[in-house]
Amino acid sequence: MVHDTTVLLDERRVFEPSEEIKKRALIKNWDEEIEKGKDIEKYWSDNAEQFEWFQKWDKVLDDSNKPFYKWFVNGKINLAYNAVDRWIETEKRNQVAIIYINERGEEKKITFYELYIQVNKLANALINLGVKKGDTVSTYMPMCPELLIALLACTKIGAVHSVIYSGLSVGAFVDRINDAKVKVLFTADGTYRRGKVINLKSIADEAILQCPTVETIVVVNHTGTPIEISELSGREIFYDRLIEGEPAYCEPEPMDSEDPLFILYTSGSTGKPKGVLHTTGGYMVGTATTTRLIFDIHDDDLWWCTGDIGWITGHSYVLYGPLLLGTTTVVYEGAPDYPDPGVWWKIVEKYGVTKFYTAPTAIRHLMRFGTRYTNLYNLDSLRILGTVGEPMNPEAWMWYYKNVGKEKCPIMDTWWQTETGMHLISPIPISPLKPGSATRAFPGIEADVVDEEGNPVPEGKGGYLVIKKPWPAMFRNLYKDEERFLDVYWKTFPGCVYRAGDMVRKDEDGYFWIQGRSDDVLKIAGHRIGSAEVESAFVAHPAVVEAAVIGRSDPIKGEVIKAFVILKEGYELKTQLIEDLKKHVRHELGPVAVLGEIVQVDKLPKTRSGKIMRRILRAHEMGEDLGDTSTLEE
Ligand code: WTA
């Protein structure tokens, strides 16, 4: 969906940082920092010094085989060691690392020391299960401490994690597990969602029947729901049993900077989700540096990113970014409006959250309740706010700024992707802000707007967003799909520049205005899902011959799915079938795939080679000119 931010608010209105913000800011001069970032090797190696390396790198960047860049060549490091172990030698030893809170108001606080013990025990248990460096471990878990512990335990021993979002369903689950040849799977009895317990174990059970590589399933007893597990089968074991009696120390595996850290599946424009592969050293440097400088992290901060660990935001900014800085991170399991739309603000007040990072869709949802809930609580502890995942419309920006930030907290509108691993375009606290703009590229990042041929476009004109220089947390490949890696991201434009897949415009101050995806990827409530995936889910239903889906704009979710279906003879799109189709798609893909509308058609616009032209459907939907239809069959 394309958000035309220009018509909504006067772009010339600029919001300047307060004196208080300027005084605390780690970066005092934006232009100077951007200037410093121009020497990318120096900039990123200076920032890499924050970690304890087992062995220092001999070269910062190896760009001899573009786009297969290597960062911190021959460096040896361990992520879990830097995120946990190293803090227990400092005054942070007994500081809370994780505050877990759920919708029932229950909390658990885990100090760095406690986290250290837990991670070590689980790491040893994984070794006992036969997990070795380079093996893949998956999780299908709620937002709970054991999820973070499991991921840290993987990184401690060099296992590669592949998280499956707990809102995805059977179909999506099976593809991801089999593609990555997962050896061990972590799941839980259930997760709390709006007063109910969703039984994750039963979804996992159904899926796992089709996943032959999984040797062990570790079950966390999270909600206390009585569940059947068949320990006798030798495949399932309760988490508590697994770590019982394990030693409290585990030697961290010295990982090469370029050793794989994790795979995270995300949707592209065609076919199945792609496994985005991230490696160790650069990812650590990129996520820690951006967390620190964009959110101005100090020792007294309490950090809360509401993203789920099932997505990249949770990987980089719930788990790794904050813990690598020794910052307390809030892990919240629940919806923003349950038991009531004040639940988030209540948490901010109770714990004194200072940095709060969420998605525009949540803000749009909560702003419907006006100031009723934001005024019920004291939000004075907040210093900096953030958004991610989709364009922030200026109205939502203003509501957030006024009612949550009380006009004293700058909003960091951070643009980035699963592939980029870290923020690439974002303000820093001292930046003058324009609502709806992610402002300028982060220091060390070179972003630009180009036309179809890859030529830079003039100020104010829309075009494709590209990144022209490598950055440390960049993905290194698509898992087992190098061809797609090269084709989708690197070959569209000349000169090996990274094609982001977004449309963007740059204004006279060099500020970027992201306008939405340029491909067939939908953004539903900030979640990424491919049109092709939804179409395959439809076609898997016995009543459907063919389907095409596009995004339809939605005031809260940004966009929802509009599906055009051709039905088999004898079927008619009546209430019952609509319900069936909705249920079916949800079963295949999970609640992420929000269906707005299904319409029955006799024909779909196609190219002569038989490809569905979703562009035509979109233009038709928006009442626009159909554009170039010369390749249209009929
Ligand atoms: C969109 C999420 C506008 C964009 C971290 C991008 C944004 C896609 C912003 C990546 C933003 C992310 N303003 N659009 N601040 N941040 N996007 O991989 O379309 O789930 O390409 O990563 O989200 O989605 P992904």
XYZ file of C-alpha atoms and ligand atoms in Angstrom:
659
model
C 0.000 0.000 0.000
C 1.278 3.440 -0.798
C 0.838 6.039 1.916
C 0.777 9.494 0.523
C 2.088 11.301 3.539
C 2.372 14.607 1.714
C -1.285 15.486 1.657
C -1.856 14.849 5.303
C 0.378 17.210 7.158
C 2.400 20.253 6.473
C 5.851 18.872 5.801
C 7.499 22.059 6.870
C 6.521 21.518 10.480
C 9.699 20.337 12.130
C 9.944 19.096 15.710
C 13.160 20.007 17.475
C 14.605 18.061 20.412
C 14.289 19.486 23.920
C 17.262 20.789 25.906
C 16.960 17.767 28.195
C 17.292 15.374 25.245
C 20.243 17.301 23.833
C 21.992 17.291 27.183
C 21.850 13.514 27.592
C 22.403 12.653 23.926
C 25.359 10.385 23.130
C 25.646 12.053 19.733
C 25.684 15.823 19.902
C 26.024 16.614 16.230
C 24.171 14.630 13.577
C 26.038 15.975 10.558
C 29.403 15.318 12.163
C 28.412 11.743 13.015
C 27.229 11.161 9.435
C 30.505 12.611 8.214
C 32.386 10.239 10.526
C 30.352 7.345 9.119
C 31.668 7.999 5.624
C 34.769 6.034 6.493
C 32.716 2.890 6.994
C 35.585 0.654 8.008
C 36.737 3.006 10.704
C 33.206 3.787 11.864
C 32.182 0.170 12.321
C 35.484 -1.032 13.718
C 35.371 1.752 16.336
C 31.926 0.494 17.281
C 33.104 -3.128 17.331
C 35.511 -2.247 20.147
C 32.597 -2.314 22.612
C 32.734 -6.123 22.655
C 35.099 -8.687 24.065
C 36.568 -10.530 21.111
C 38.425 -13.797 21.706
C 40.503 -12.841 18.717
C 40.547 -9.494 16.987
C 39.725 -9.275 13.258
C 42.530 -8.748 10.738
C 40.415 -6.885 8.215
C 37.239 -4.890 8.860
C 35.586 -5.446 5.502
C 36.363 -7.857 2.707
C 34.539 -6.728 -0.423
C 36.561 -8.735 -2.899
C 33.578 -10.904 -3.873
C 30.523 -8.615 -3.984
C 27.787 -9.000 -2.774
C 29.250 -11.709 -0.539
C 30.714 -9.227 1.869
C 32.639 -10.312 4.934
C 32.905 -8.224 8.068
C 35.518 -8.422 10.821
C 37.435 -11.063 8.940
C 38.972 -13.770 11.136
C 37.565 -12.231 14.301
C 36.485 -14.731 16.958
C 33.620 -13.870 19.240
C 30.622 -15.343 21.041
C 27.323 -13.526 21.203
C 25.934 -15.083 24.387
C 29.228 -14.407 26.115
C 28.949 -10.722 25.217
C 25.240 -10.454 26.000
C 25.336 -12.300 29.311
C 28.609 -13.689 30.701
C 30.592 -10.518 30.508
C 28.080 -8.581 32.640
C 28.418 -10.868 35.624
C 31.959 -9.615 36.112
C 30.593 -6.084 36.488
C 28.232 -4.150 38.732
C 25.437 -5.364 36.470
C 25.745 -8.879 37.872
C 22.577 -8.589 39.955
C 20.788 -6.131 37.698
C 17.590 -7.393 36.105
C 18.251 -8.482 32.525
C 14.735 -9.558 31.577
C 11.402 -8.440 32.986
C 8.750 -10.807 31.710
C 5.155 -9.608 32.053
C 1.979 -11.153 30.727
C -1.603 -10.109 30.144
C -2.629 -11.666 33.442
C -0.390 -9.217 35.250
C 2.118 -11.900 36.256
C 5.808 -11.023 36.153
C 9.175 -12.701 36.388
C 12.429 -10.852 36.810
C 15.690 -12.502 35.815
C 19.030 -10.953 36.696
C 22.099 -11.210 34.478
C 23.530 -13.727 36.912
C 20.385 -15.872 36.865
C 20.261 -15.644 33.096
C 23.882 -16.742 32.929
C 23.140 -19.883 34.975
C 20.016 -20.695 32.958
C 21.717 -20.258 29.602
C 24.652 -22.404 30.674
C 22.444 -25.222 31.899
C 20.412 -25.271 28.745
C 23.514 -24.997 26.562
C 24.936 -28.085 28.275
C 21.639 -29.879 27.837
C 21.657 -29.097 24.123
C 25.162 -30.490 23.824
C 23.910 -33.651 25.544
C 21.136 -33.882 22.985
C 23.819 -34.039 20.336
C 23.467 -30.476 19.080
C 26.718 -29.309 17.550
C 28.061 -26.086 16.149
C 26.208 -25.356 12.910
C 23.148 -27.517 13.704
C 19.763 -25.854 13.483
C 17.427 -25.474 16.442
C 13.931 -24.073 16.081
C 11.511 -22.487 18.507
C 7.749 -22.216 18.324
C 7.165 -20.437 21.584
C 5.311 -17.667 23.319
C 7.121 -14.506 24.379
C 8.496 -16.000 27.580
C 11.910 -16.087 29.287
C 12.631 -19.652 28.123
C 12.490 -18.455 24.526
C 15.254 -15.921 25.124
C 17.232 -18.469 27.133
C 16.911 -21.035 24.345
C 18.204 -18.615 21.713
C 21.090 -17.513 23.903
C 21.937 -21.157 24.651
C 22.106 -21.818 20.904
C 24.457 -18.915 20.342
C 26.578 -20.021 23.257
C 27.350 -23.371 21.614
C 27.274 -22.163 18.020
C 23.957 -23.710 17.008
C 21.988 -21.755 14.421
C 18.508 -20.745 15.524
C 15.451 -20.479 13.376
C 12.514 -18.949 15.216
C 8.981 -19.629 14.048
C 6.505 -16.953 15.060
C 3.890 -18.427 17.380
C 1.147 -16.773 15.335
C 2.011 -18.869 12.279
C 0.192 -22.068 11.658
C 0.797 -25.607 10.493
C 1.588 -25.003 6.800
C 4.075 -22.238 7.435
C 5.604 -24.189 10.298
C 6.306 -27.372 8.300
C 7.984 -25.515 5.434
C 10.318 -23.679 7.743
C 11.324 -26.709 9.811
C 11.988 -28.945 6.832
C 13.811 -26.346 4.809
C 16.288 -25.753 7.635
C 16.614 -29.440 8.631
C 15.866 -28.649 12.242
C 17.266 -31.068 14.823
C 15.686 -29.799 18.041
C 12.417 -27.920 18.430
C 11.366 -25.904 21.479
C 7.690 -25.401 22.032
C 5.322 -24.786 24.933
C 1.993 -25.976 26.192
C 0.420 -22.701 25.261
C 0.437 -18.949 25.055
C -1.919 -16.373 26.554
C -3.963 -14.474 24.024
C -6.812 -12.217 25.100
C -7.885 -14.230 28.105
C -7.526 -17.568 26.386
C -4.732 -20.078 26.226
C -3.786 -20.986 22.669
C -2.519 -24.540 22.636
C 0.772 -24.313 20.766
C 1.686 -27.893 21.511
C -1.239 -29.278 19.548
C -0.337 -27.168 16.500
C 3.265 -28.340 16.837
C 2.084 -31.940 17.192
C 0.103 -31.753 13.980
C 2.946 -30.112 12.101
C 5.727 -32.273 13.418
C 4.236 -35.378 11.835
C 5.558 -33.964 8.588
C 8.983 -33.002 9.970
C 11.278 -36.032 9.909
C 14.536 -34.271 10.804
C 13.410 -33.237 14.282
C 15.030 -35.531 16.826
C 13.898 -33.875 20.045
C 10.988 -31.697 21.045
C 11.512 -29.715 24.223
C 8.260 -28.636 25.849
C 8.094 -25.669 28.190
C 5.321 -25.900 30.734
C 4.439 -22.251 30.421
C 0.750 -21.848 31.160
C 0.447 -24.863 33.408
C -2.092 -26.459 31.073
C -2.021 -30.190 31.593
C -0.633 -31.672 28.398
C 0.255 -35.066 27.193
C 3.815 -35.597 26.337
C 5.173 -38.906 25.311
C 8.592 -39.026 26.913
C 8.601 -42.702 26.163
C 8.757 -41.980 22.458
C 12.182 -40.585 23.233
C 11.394 -37.543 21.136
C 9.635 -35.292 23.635
C 10.949 -33.972 26.905
C 9.864 -31.285 29.344
C 12.200 -28.301 29.559
C 12.524 -28.553 33.337
C 13.490 -32.201 33.128
C 15.984 -31.474 30.391
C 18.043 -28.971 32.370
C 17.798 -30.827 35.681
C 21.243 -31.532 37.062
C 23.090 -29.828 34.196
C 26.305 -28.031 35.178
C 26.024 -24.274 35.640
C 29.003 -23.499 33.450
C 29.364 -23.930 29.722
C 32.381 -22.810 27.767
C 31.331 -20.315 25.074
C 32.093 -21.546 21.546
C 34.533 -19.181 19.835
C 32.647 -18.323 16.665
C 34.140 -16.868 13.551
C 32.664 -13.446 12.732
C 31.150 -14.984 9.627
C 29.770 -18.155 11.226
C 25.989 -18.381 10.830
C 24.044 -16.997 13.782
C 20.452 -17.478 12.733
C 18.034 -18.021 9.909
C 14.770 -16.136 9.923
C 12.150 -16.841 7.307
C 10.382 -13.946 5.698
C 8.039 -13.459 2.787
C 9.110 -12.373 -0.645
C 7.138 -11.648 -3.759
C 7.227 -15.157 -5.124
C 7.016 -18.682 -3.819
C 7.844 -19.892 -0.373
C 9.295 -17.775 2.400
C 13.010 -17.236 2.163
C 15.461 -18.073 4.908
C 17.354 -14.880 5.611
C 20.782 -15.812 6.912
C 22.624 -13.656 9.420
C 26.149 -14.171 10.713
C 27.745 -13.400 14.032
C 30.202 -10.507 14.331
C 28.671 -7.899 12.053
C 25.165 -8.537 13.299
C 26.285 -7.952 16.872
C 28.047 -4.722 16.010
C 25.127 -3.415 13.944
C 22.340 -4.177 16.386
C 24.157 -3.018 19.512
C 25.354 0.201 17.891
C 21.955 1.189 16.527
C 20.171 0.368 19.784
C 22.655 2.469 21.681
C 22.865 5.485 19.410
C 19.310 5.693 18.090
C 17.701 5.122 21.463
C 20.465 6.828 23.397
C 20.973 4.014 25.869
C 22.391 4.854 29.292
C 22.877 2.662 32.336
C 19.628 3.764 33.975
C 17.419 2.893 31.015
C 14.526 0.476 31.017
C 13.944 -0.712 27.477
C 10.701 -2.026 26.067
C 10.298 -3.116 22.487
C 6.833 -4.603 21.985
C 7.830 -6.628 18.911
C 7.588 -10.407 18.978
C 10.773 -12.466 18.881
C 9.154 -14.346 15.992
C 10.122 -11.431 13.757
C 13.367 -9.599 13.155
C 12.377 -6.706 15.435
C 12.284 -9.084 18.376
C 15.602 -10.697 17.449
C 17.501 -7.452 17.064
C 15.749 -5.186 19.540
C 14.024 -7.286 22.230
C 16.806 -9.777 22.687
C 20.225 -8.999 21.249
C 20.556 -5.202 20.996
C 19.625 -4.443 24.614
C 21.378 -7.410 26.268
C 24.574 -6.709 24.335
C 24.488 -3.296 25.999
C 23.669 -4.716 29.434
C 20.262 -3.037 29.343
C 17.148 -4.435 31.022
C 14.663 -5.581 28.403
C 10.920 -5.964 28.929
C 9.350 -9.066 27.398
C 5.598 -8.775 27.171
C 3.259 -11.601 26.292
C -0.117 -10.240 25.283
C -2.060 -7.829 23.135
C -1.987 -4.027 23.452
C -5.656 -3.843 24.393
C -6.205 -6.723 26.748
C -7.557 -6.707 29.445
C -8.071 -3.072 28.392
C -6.399 -0.519 26.103
C -4.495 0.936 29.042
C -2.432 -2.186 29.681
C 0.742 -0.908 27.993
C 0.617 2.462 29.732
C 0.058 0.736 33.038
C 3.267 -1.212 32.484
C 5.165 1.950 31.530
C 4.031 3.559 34.783
C 4.611 0.547 36.999
C 8.153 -0.227 35.867
C 9.264 3.224 34.737
C 9.966 2.344 31.106
C 12.258 4.964 29.567
C 12.553 3.813 25.940
C 9.479 2.467 24.213
C 9.504 1.002 20.710
C 6.409 -0.263 18.898
C 4.592 -0.516 15.557
C 2.408 2.117 13.860
C -0.486 -0.359 13.703
C -0.540 -0.569 17.507
C -0.524 3.215 17.783
C -3.373 3.545 15.273
C -5.307 0.968 17.231
C -4.753 2.645 20.583
C -5.368 6.178 19.345
C -9.017 5.256 18.792
C -9.426 5.478 22.544
C -8.263 9.091 22.584
C -6.610 10.211 25.794
C -8.740 8.131 28.108
C -6.088 5.538 28.841
C -2.928 7.543 28.295
C -4.180 10.021 30.910
C -4.907 7.328 33.455
C -1.232 6.610 33.975
C 1.913 8.546 34.651
C 4.104 8.288 31.566
C 6.766 10.750 32.738
C 9.487 8.112 32.818
C 9.487 7.932 28.994
C 12.351 9.683 27.244
C 12.438 8.344 23.701
C 9.809 6.603 21.589
C 10.184 4.561 18.442
C 8.242 2.959 15.601
C 9.005 0.277 13.062
C 7.463 -1.953 10.435
C 5.461 0.307 8.168
C 5.074 3.951 7.327
C 3.898 6.035 10.264
C 1.032 8.263 9.218
C 1.339 11.802 10.558
C -1.937 11.665 12.542
C -0.749 8.621 14.463
C 2.646 10.284 14.886
C 1.026 13.358 16.437
C -1.149 11.307 18.772
C 1.861 9.292 19.932
C 3.987 12.404 20.318
C 1.367 14.359 22.289
C -0.342 11.737 24.399
C 2.328 9.157 25.041
C 5.458 11.296 24.791
C 3.793 14.425 26.242
C 5.589 16.487 23.599
C 8.973 15.874 25.179
C 9.974 12.506 23.708
C 11.369 12.421 20.194
C 10.027 9.611 17.988
C 12.565 7.421 16.210
C 10.842 6.249 13.019
C 13.225 3.447 12.130
C 13.286 1.978 8.627
C 14.870 -1.433 8.195
C 14.109 -5.050 7.242
C 14.675 -8.682 8.134
C 17.445 -8.610 5.542
C 19.165 -5.508 6.891
C 19.245 -6.903 10.455
C 19.584 -3.409 11.917
C 18.129 0.079 11.457
C 19.394 1.718 8.267
C 17.330 4.884 7.998
C 16.401 6.604 11.223
C 16.716 9.790 13.161
C 18.805 9.970 16.307
C 17.461 11.762 19.407
C 18.853 15.177 18.462
C 17.486 15.085 14.897
C 14.854 17.596 13.840
C 11.813 15.405 13.094
C 9.146 15.530 10.432
C 6.149 13.310 11.219
C 5.957 10.462 8.732
C 9.604 10.573 7.679
C 12.289 8.134 8.813
C 14.646 11.096 8.172
C 18.175 10.239 6.994
C 20.383 7.201 6.649
C 22.195 6.177 9.809
C 25.909 7.052 9.902
C 27.855 4.551 7.812
C 24.850 3.836 5.600
C 24.446 5.176 2.100
C 20.825 5.156 0.922
C 19.413 6.593 -2.278
C 16.376 6.788 -4.552
C 16.696 5.498 -8.122
C 14.507 4.953 -11.171
C 13.897 1.685 -13.045
C 17.337 1.905 -14.647
C 19.104 2.646 -11.420
C 19.712 6.339 -12.076
C 19.313 8.678 -9.103
C 16.014 10.577 -9.255
C 15.666 14.261 -8.456
C 14.515 15.535 -5.068
C 10.842 15.082 -4.379
C 10.343 12.378 -6.994
C 9.448 8.852 -6.036
C 11.614 5.867 -6.880
C 13.162 2.670 -5.602
C 15.063 2.603 -2.345
C 18.611 1.285 -2.653
C 21.542 0.924 -0.273
C 24.850 1.594 -1.908
C 27.431 0.423 0.598
C 27.603 -2.724 2.724
C 26.756 -2.593 6.423
C 27.795 -4.977 9.202
C 24.416 -6.556 10.103
C 23.480 -7.206 6.482
C 22.184 -10.686 5.678
C 24.801 -12.806 3.968
C 22.626 -15.020 1.823
C 19.268 -16.718 1.464
C 19.511 -20.127 3.012
C 20.049 -22.670 0.238
C 18.920 -20.184 -2.380
C 21.849 -18.144 -3.551
C 20.326 -17.574 -6.955
C 17.313 -15.879 -5.491
C 19.594 -13.867 -3.198
C 21.428 -12.470 -6.188
C 18.389 -12.002 -8.403
C 16.021 -10.402 -5.933
C 18.374 -8.049 -4.153
C 21.541 -7.409 -6.121
C 20.946 -7.731 -9.839
C 18.094 -5.306 -10.459
C 20.297 -2.238 -10.574
C 23.798 -1.867 -11.957
C 26.804 -1.624 -9.660
C 25.781 -4.203 -7.073
C 23.560 -1.931 -5.023
C 21.052 -3.454 -2.603
C 17.452 -3.241 -3.764
C 15.247 -2.904 -0.683
C 11.883 -3.505 -2.349
C 10.380 -0.239 -1.094
C 9.232 2.895 -2.876
C 10.545 6.100 -1.406
C 10.904 9.817 -1.959
C 13.607 12.158 -0.702
C 12.805 15.775 0.165
C 14.895 18.940 -0.026
C 16.559 18.203 3.328
C 17.522 14.720 2.220
C 14.813 13.187 4.411
C 13.397 9.862 3.230
C 9.636 9.283 3.017
C 8.966 5.567 2.697
C 5.836 4.926 0.691
C 5.366 1.174 0.839
C 6.521 -1.961 -0.934
C 7.285 -1.982 -4.620
C 6.705 -5.725 -4.868
C 3.963 -8.182 -4.014
C 4.715 -8.287 -0.327
C 1.866 -7.275 1.969
C 2.293 -5.575 5.319
C -0.572 -6.565 7.560
C -0.361 -4.939 10.967
C 3.349 -4.598 10.257
C 3.702 -8.334 9.576
C 5.170 -9.339 6.298
C 3.356 -11.837 4.096
C 3.690 -12.639 0.400
C 0.728 -12.496 -1.989
C 1.920 -15.756 -3.507
C 1.815 -17.545 -0.151
C -1.757 -16.466 0.463
C -2.723 -17.484 -3.058
C -1.263 -20.975 -2.580
C -3.207 -21.303 0.642
C -6.423 -20.444 -1.217
C -5.705 -22.825 -4.061
C -5.130 -25.648 -1.570
C -8.852 -25.427 -0.755
C -10.997 -27.864 -2.789
C -13.404 -25.155 -3.946
C -10.772 -22.859 -5.417
C -9.303 -23.122 -8.899
C -7.296 -19.955 -8.933
C -6.718 -16.986 -6.678
C -5.056 -13.607 -6.743
C -4.569 -11.443 -3.702
C -3.688 -7.830 -3.187
C -3.532 -5.522 -0.178
C -6.542 -3.377 0.586
C -5.874 -0.373 2.730
C -7.133 -0.546 6.289
C -7.200 2.326 8.789
C -5.723 0.288 11.641
C -3.813 -2.633 10.171
C -2.326 -0.629 7.307
C -3.516 -3.255 4.898
C -5.559 -6.439 4.856
C -5.986 -9.090 2.184
C -8.414 -8.738 -0.664
C -8.733 -12.015 -2.533
C -10.132 -12.660 -5.982
C -11.056 -16.307 -6.453
C -12.157 -18.451 -9.346
C -14.275 -21.281 -7.960
C -14.731 -24.809 -9.232
C -17.956 -25.530 -11.006
C -20.820 -26.087 -8.676
C -19.416 -23.793 -5.961
C -20.827 -20.414 -5.117
C -19.364 -17.808 -2.815
C -21.994 -17.900 -0.085
C -21.590 -17.146 3.627
C -20.680 -20.721 4.505
C -17.962 -20.980 1.881
C -16.562 -17.580 2.834
C -16.312 -18.769 6.428
C -14.709 -22.027 5.278
C -12.151 -20.204 3.170
C -11.284 -17.879 6.011
C -10.820 -20.797 8.358
C -8.757 -22.663 5.815
C -6.364 -19.777 5.123
C -5.988 -19.186 8.831
C -5.186 -22.826 9.385
C -2.569 -22.747 6.633
C -0.949 -19.453 7.529
C -2.105 -18.399 10.984
C -3.869 -15.256 12.215
C -1.269 -13.085 10.478
C -3.205 -13.490 7.233
C -6.108 -11.147 7.920
C -8.740 -11.488 5.220
C -10.619 -8.298 4.498
C -12.662 -9.398 1.532
C -13.119 -12.318 -0.838
C -14.721 -11.789 -4.212
C -15.597 -14.337 -6.836
C -14.448 -13.674 -10.404
C -14.567 -15.600 -13.696
C -11.182 -14.496 -14.906
C -7.994 -12.960 -13.582
C -5.840 -10.481 -15.474
C -2.788 -12.354 -16.732
C 0.203 -11.800 -18.902
C 0.509 -13.823 -22.062
C 2.869 -16.133 -20.228
C 0.186 -16.787 -17.616
C 1.437 -14.667 -14.702
C -1.240 -12.958 -12.669
C -1.018 -9.178 -12.997
C -1.768 -8.066 -9.480
C -0.836 -4.564 -10.515
C -3.999 -4.396 -12.620
C -6.135 -5.579 -9.721
C -4.547 -2.994 -7.451
C -5.039 -0.171 -9.903
C -8.627 -1.220 -10.406
C -9.148 -1.357 -6.650
C -7.852 2.161 -6.213
C -9.767 3.489 -9.184
C -6.512 4.322 -10.933
C -5.449 4.233 -14.512
C -4.515 0.657 -15.458
C -1.128 1.723 -16.784
C 0.707 -0.257 -19.421
C -1.471 -3.235 -20.295
C 0.338 -4.257 -23.460
C 1.369 -7.593 -21.962
C -2.130 -8.301 -20.719
C -3.656 -11.299 -22.399
C -7.208 -9.975 -22.485
C 8.498 -1.784 6.000
C 10.624 -5.034 9.770
C 8.068 2.555 6.561
C 9.172 -1.659 4.654
C 11.731 -4.383 10.598
C 10.225 -2.743 4.698
C 8.831 0.464 7.056
C 9.518 -3.826 5.445
C 9.512 0.956 8.187
C 10.418 -4.814 6.129
C 9.399 2.355 8.471
C 9.873 -1.181 8.012
N 8.681 3.102 7.618
N 8.125 1.261 6.248
N 9.971 2.907 9.523
N 10.152 -0.087 8.752
N 9.071 -0.865 6.996
O 11.319 -7.543 7.095
O 8.230 -1.907 3.650
O 9.260 -7.456 8.565
O 10.634 -3.182 3.433
O 11.189 -5.904 8.873
O 8.730 -3.118 6.419
O 9.655 -5.715 6.906
P 10.346 -6.756 7.864
